[in-house]
XYZ file of C-alpha atoms in Angstrom:
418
model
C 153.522 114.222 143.166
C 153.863 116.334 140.331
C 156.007 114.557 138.199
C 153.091 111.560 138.426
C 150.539 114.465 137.762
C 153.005 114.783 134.762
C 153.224 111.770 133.644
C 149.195 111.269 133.631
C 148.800 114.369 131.687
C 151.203 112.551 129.037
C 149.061 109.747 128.924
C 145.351 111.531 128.183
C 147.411 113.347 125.632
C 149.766 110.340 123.949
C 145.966 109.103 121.839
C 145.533 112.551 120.179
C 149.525 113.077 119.832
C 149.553 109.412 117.738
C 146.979 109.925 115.822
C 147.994 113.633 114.701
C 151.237 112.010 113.684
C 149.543 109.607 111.759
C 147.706 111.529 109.997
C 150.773 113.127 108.700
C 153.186 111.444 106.333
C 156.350 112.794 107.230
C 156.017 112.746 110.394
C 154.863 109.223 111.212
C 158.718 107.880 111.694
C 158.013 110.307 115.168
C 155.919 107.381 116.159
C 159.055 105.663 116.835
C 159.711 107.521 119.516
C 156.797 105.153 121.744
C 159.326 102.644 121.343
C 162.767 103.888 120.008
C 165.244 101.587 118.138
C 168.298 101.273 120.865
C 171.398 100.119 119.018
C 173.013 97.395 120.887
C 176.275 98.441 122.217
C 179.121 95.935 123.240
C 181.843 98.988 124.854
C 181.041 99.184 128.640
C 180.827 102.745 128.813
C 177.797 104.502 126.811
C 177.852 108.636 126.736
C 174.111 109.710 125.972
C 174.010 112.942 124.040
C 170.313 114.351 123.633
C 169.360 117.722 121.735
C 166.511 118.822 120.068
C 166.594 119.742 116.227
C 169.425 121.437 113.519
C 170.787 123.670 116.243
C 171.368 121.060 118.699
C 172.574 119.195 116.003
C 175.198 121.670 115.142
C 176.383 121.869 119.179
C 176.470 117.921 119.219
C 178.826 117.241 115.923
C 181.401 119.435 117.902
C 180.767 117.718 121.053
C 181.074 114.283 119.725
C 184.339 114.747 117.662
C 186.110 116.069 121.281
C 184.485 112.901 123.010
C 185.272 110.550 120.510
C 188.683 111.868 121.050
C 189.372 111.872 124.943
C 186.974 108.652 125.258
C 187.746 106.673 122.339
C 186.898 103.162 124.211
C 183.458 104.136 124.849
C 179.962 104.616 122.980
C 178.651 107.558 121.713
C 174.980 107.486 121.425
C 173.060 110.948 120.211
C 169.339 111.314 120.108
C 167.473 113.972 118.688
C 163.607 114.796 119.037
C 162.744 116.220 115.012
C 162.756 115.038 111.580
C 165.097 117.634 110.767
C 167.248 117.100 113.325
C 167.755 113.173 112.657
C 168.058 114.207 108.897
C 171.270 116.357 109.610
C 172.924 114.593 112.348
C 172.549 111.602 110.087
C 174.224 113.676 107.094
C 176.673 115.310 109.028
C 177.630 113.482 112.420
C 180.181 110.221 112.525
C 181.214 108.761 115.380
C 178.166 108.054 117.265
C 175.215 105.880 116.832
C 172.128 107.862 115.776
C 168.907 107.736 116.763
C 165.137 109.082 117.984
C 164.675 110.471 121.582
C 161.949 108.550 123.674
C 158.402 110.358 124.636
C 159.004 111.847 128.028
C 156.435 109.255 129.228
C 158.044 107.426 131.574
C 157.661 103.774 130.350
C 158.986 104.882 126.914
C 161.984 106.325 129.087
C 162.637 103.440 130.841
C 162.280 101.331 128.310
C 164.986 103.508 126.764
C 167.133 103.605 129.588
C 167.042 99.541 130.281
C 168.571 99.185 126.554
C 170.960 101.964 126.311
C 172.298 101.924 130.117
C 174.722 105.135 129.615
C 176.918 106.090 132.132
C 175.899 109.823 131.846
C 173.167 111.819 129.918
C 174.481 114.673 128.365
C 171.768 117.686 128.110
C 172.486 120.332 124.945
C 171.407 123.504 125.732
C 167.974 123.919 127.201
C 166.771 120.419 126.890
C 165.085 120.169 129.588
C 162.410 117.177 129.921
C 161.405 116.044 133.320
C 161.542 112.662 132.068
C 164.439 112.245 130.762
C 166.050 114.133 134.214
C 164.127 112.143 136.402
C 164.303 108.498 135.246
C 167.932 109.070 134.595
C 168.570 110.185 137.762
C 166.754 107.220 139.447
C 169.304 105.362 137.605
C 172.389 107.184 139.297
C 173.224 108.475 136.248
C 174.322 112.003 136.087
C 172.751 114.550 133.649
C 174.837 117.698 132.841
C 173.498 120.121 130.723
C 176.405 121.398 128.372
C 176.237 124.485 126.364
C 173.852 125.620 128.977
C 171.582 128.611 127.760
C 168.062 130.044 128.486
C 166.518 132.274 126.200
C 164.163 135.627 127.366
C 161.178 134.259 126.271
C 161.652 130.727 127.944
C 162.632 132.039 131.183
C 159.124 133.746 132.224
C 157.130 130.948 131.116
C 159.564 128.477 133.539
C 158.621 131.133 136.400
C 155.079 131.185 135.827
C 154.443 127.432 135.579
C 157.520 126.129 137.498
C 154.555 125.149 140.144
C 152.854 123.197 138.143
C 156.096 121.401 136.684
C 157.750 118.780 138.038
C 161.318 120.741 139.590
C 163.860 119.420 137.287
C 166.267 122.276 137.589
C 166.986 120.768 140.811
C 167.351 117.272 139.726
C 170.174 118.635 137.588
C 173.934 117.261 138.635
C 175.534 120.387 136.901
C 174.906 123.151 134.103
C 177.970 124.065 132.179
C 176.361 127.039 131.374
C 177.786 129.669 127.997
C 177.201 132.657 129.603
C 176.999 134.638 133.198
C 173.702 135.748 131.218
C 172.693 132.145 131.445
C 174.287 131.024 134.792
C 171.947 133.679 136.573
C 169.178 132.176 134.689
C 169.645 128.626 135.539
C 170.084 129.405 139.264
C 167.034 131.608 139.289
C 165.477 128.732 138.656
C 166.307 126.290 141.086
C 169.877 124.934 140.591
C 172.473 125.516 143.222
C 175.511 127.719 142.467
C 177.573 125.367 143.102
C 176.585 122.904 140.490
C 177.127 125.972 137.944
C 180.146 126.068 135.775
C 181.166 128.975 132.947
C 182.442 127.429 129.874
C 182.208 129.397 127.385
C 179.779 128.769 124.219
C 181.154 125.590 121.946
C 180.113 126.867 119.149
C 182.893 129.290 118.882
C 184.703 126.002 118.742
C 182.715 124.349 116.045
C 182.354 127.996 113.842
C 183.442 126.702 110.117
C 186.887 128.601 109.900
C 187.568 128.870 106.132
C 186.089 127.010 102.890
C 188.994 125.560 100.159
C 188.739 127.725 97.632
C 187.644 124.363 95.418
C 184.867 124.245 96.788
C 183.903 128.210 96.804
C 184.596 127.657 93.611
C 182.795 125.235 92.258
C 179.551 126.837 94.327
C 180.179 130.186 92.500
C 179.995 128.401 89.308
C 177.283 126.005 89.672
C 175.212 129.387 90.755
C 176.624 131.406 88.263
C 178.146 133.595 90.434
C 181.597 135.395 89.088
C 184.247 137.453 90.899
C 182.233 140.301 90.240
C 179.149 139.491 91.912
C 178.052 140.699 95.440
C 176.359 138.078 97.395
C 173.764 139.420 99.829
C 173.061 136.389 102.328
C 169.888 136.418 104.773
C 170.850 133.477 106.759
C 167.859 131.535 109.234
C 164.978 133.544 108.250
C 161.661 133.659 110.059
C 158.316 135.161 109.942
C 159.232 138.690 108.086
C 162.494 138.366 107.213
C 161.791 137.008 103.714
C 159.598 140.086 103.181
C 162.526 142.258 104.246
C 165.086 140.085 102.280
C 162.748 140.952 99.117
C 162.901 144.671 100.567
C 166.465 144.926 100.577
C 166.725 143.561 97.152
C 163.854 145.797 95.254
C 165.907 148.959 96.660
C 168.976 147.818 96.145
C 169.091 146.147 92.584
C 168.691 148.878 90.415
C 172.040 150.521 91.956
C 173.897 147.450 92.126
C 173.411 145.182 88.678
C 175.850 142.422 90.073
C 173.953 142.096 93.473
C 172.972 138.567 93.809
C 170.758 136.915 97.295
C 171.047 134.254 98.911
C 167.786 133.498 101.431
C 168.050 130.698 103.936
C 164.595 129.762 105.603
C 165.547 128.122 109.220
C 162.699 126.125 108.518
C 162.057 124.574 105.569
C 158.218 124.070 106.230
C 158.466 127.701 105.867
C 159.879 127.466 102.162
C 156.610 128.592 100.094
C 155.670 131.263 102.495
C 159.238 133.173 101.754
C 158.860 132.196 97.887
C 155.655 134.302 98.269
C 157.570 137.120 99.483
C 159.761 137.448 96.061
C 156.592 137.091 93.590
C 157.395 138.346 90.544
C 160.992 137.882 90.746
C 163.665 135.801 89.565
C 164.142 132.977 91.871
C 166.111 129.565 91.743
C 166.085 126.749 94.583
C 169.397 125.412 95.612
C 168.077 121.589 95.021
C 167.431 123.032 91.365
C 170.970 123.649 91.166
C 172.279 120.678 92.510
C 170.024 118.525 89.961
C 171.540 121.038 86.958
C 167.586 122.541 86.190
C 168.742 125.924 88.195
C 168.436 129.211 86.704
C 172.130 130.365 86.791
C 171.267 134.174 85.611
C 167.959 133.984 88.621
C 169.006 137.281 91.086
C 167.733 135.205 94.093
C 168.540 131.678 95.584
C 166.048 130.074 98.051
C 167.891 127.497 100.174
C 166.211 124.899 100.601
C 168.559 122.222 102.074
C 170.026 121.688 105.567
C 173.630 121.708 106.877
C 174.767 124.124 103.715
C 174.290 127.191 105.174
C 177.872 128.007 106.726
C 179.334 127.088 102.984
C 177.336 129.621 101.471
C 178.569 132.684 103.900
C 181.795 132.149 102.686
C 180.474 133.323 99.370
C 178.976 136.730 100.835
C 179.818 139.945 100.389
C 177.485 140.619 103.795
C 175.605 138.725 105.814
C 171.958 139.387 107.461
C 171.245 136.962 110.664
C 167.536 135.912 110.540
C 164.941 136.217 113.603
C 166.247 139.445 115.048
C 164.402 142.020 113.276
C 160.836 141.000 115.025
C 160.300 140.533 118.385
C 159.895 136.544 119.909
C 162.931 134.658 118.281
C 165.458 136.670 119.432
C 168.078 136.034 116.707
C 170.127 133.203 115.331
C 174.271 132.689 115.960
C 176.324 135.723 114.526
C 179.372 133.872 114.977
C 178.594 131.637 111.441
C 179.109 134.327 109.168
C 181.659 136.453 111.502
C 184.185 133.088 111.651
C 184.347 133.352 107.927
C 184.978 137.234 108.141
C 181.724 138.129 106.406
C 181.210 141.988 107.379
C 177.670 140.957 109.690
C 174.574 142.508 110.439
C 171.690 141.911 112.797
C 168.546 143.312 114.204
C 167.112 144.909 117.698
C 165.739 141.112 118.727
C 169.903 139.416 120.243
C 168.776 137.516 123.315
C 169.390 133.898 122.308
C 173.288 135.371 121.614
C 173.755 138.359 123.705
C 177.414 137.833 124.880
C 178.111 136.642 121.129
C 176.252 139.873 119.683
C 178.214 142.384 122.387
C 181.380 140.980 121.803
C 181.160 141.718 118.499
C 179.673 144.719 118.143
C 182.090 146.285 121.128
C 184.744 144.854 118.618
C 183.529 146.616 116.082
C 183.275 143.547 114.120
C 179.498 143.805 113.263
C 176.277 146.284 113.019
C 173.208 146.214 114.268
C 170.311 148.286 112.955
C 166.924 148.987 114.106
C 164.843 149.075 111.350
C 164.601 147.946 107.327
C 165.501 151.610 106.280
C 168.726 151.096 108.048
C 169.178 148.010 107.050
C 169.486 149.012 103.361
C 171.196 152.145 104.193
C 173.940 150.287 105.663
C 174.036 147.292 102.877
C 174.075 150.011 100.349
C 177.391 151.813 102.486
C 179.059 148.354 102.563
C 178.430 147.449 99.088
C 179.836 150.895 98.058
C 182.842 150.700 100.512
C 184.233 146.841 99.707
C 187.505 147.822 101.681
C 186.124 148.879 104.757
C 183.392 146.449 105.120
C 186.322 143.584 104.659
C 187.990 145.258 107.555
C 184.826 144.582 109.974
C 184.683 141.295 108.635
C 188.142 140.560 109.869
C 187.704 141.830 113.149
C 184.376 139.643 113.698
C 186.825 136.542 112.359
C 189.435 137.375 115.049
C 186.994 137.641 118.034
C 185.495 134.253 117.361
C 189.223 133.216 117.507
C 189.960 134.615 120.549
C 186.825 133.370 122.383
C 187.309 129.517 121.545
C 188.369 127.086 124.330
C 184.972 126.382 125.431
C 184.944 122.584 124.347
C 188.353 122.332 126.523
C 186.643 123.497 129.619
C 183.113 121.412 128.907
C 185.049 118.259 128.733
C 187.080 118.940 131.900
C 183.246 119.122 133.745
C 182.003 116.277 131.967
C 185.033 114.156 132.936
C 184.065 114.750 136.719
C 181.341 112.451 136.224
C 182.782 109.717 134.431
């Protein structure tokens, strides 16, 4: 009953939801999504991978480089629900055939499902979509959530209106869950023990390792950067950090002449709003540089492309992780910078990483401050002490090491249902 009370809520809303997309430009491909382009596949055996946006994204180019590995016969299909998201996979993912999720309506679903016909859905994260669940399930095809995680702030709001929802925790065949964290969470919630697995978080797995020094290279010098400089890098910012990147640098500067900053919106709708924060200041855009119209002696760099983040913490001297200095993102993934050995720091606000953000801190291979005055004390400590901040950033580099394995383990579940 409530998953047709679901449904007809979809439907009153599917008139307003077209016509906002209409209305705006870029997002009008989204109206694909009514009726989304299957590609035809002639294997026997099609592995649906769904995820949300650039983080998914990021999960799902690790995931289908092991599957297209073990399962080389069969078809990889990936959907994604964003712009963004179908910009980067498309940029950045081979291997699989690309494409837009359907509504969670469930004739667009079906429709979907009667062109694709995978033999399993694959779930990243916390995509969760009665839909999706349900009308694969009706199918007999399994749905396993890999890389299972639920954030803080998502948890409550399942509680409070997991009444009024249809109960797709329950429809799930199995959660191979990151975290104990997370397995608690997902049971809470309605799925047996038993269907639970630890695996371990993938993206330890998929953490960029090391840059060729070509290519650091050629980065330092299209940014004017020289083995003197010391790149600051405030990687994923959200509301506030950009006024705190701008902070860090007005304090900082004037002691350290050869200080350069590197600020990396997670959303690039956002771009403007931190370019307000450094008004007044000398600022460059990274698709400036790449056209050759960048200012190469400009103190800060906006980044304002996708999938080039994890290059550009190899060039830091110190990275910042975006979203944990205010309270409701609860941070972005430590392990980016700390795989490179970039001495990192983060705020208060962990909860979307807090086995990742323990680990390393009860390593000792990364800080955590409370507030913007400690924040530049201890940027101003590392900058003066080059030596022992390279130490920290070593020991962050070997505990992503030692925690990989997790893509092992994920595909041991997955092949269970194959």
């Amino acid at each position: 009953m409530r998953y047709i009370l679901y449904n007809m809520l979809l439907i009153l809303l599917a008139p307003a939801g077209a016509g906002y997309l209409l209305c705006r430009r870029k997002y009008r491909i989204l109206l694909r999504r009514f009726n989304t382009r299957v590609p035809r596949f002639t294997q026997e055996r099609v592995i649906w991978i769904h995820g949300c946006s650039v983080g998914e994204v990021m999960v799902a180019r690790i995931l289908v480089n092991a599957l297209r590995e073990k399962y080389p016969e069969a078809a990889l299909l990936l959907t994604v629900n964003t712009v963004s998201g179908n910009e980067l996979a498309k940029t950045s993912i081979t291997g699989a055939q690309i494409t837009f999720a359907p509504f969670d309506l469930a004739v667009c679903v079906r429709r979907f499902l009667n062109k694709a016909r995978p033999a399993i859905l694959l779930l990243l994260e916390t995509e969760l979509w009665p839909g999706l669940v349900r009308e694969a399930r009706r199918r007999g095809v399994p749905v396993v959530v890999v890389n299972g995680r639920l954030s803080p702030r998502k948890l409550p709001k399942y509680k409070k209106y997991g009444q009024l929802m249809p109960p797709v925790f329950s429809w799930l065949d199995h959660v191979a869950a990151q975290e104990e964290v997370y397995r608690d969470r997902f049971a809470a919630l309605g799925v047996p023990l038993d269907r639970i697995s630890l695996t371990g978080n993938m993206k330890y797995d998929g953490v960029l390792m090391e840059v060729p020094e070509p290519v650091k290279a050629a980065l330092r010098e299209a940014m004017g950067y020289d083995e003197q400089s010391m790149v600051l890098i405030f990687g994923s910012t959200r509301p506030g950090d950009e006024v705190l990147a701008a902070a860090c640098w007005k304090a900082l500067k004037p002691d350290f002449p050869r200080l350069r900053l590197i600020v990396a919106p997670r959303h690039l709708n956002r771009l403007d709003e931190g370019l307000t924060a450094f008004k007044g200041e000398s600022v460059t855009l990274r698709t400036e540089i790449r056209a050759g119209a960048g200012d190469k002696t400009a103190g800060v760099m906006m980044l304002d492309t996708l999938g080039e983040l994890g290059v550009m913490y190899s060039l830091g001297n110190i990275a910042v992780i975006g979203g944990s200095f205010f309270p409701g993102v609860e941070g972005h993934n430590p392990l980016e910078p700390a795989g490179l050995g970039i001495p990192t720091v983060f705020g208060p606000f962990m909860g979307n990483f807090p086995d990742a953000a323990a680990m390393l801190l009860g390593a000792g291979g990364a800080f955590q401050v409370q507030s913007g005055d400690e924040l530049i004390a201890l940027i101003r400590s590392l900058l003066t002490r080059p030596e022992s901040a390279r130490m920290v950033g070593n020991i962050g580099r070997n505990v992503v090491i030692k925690n990989q394995g997790a893509v092992a383990r994920t595909l041991s579940r997955i092949e269970t249902f194959l």
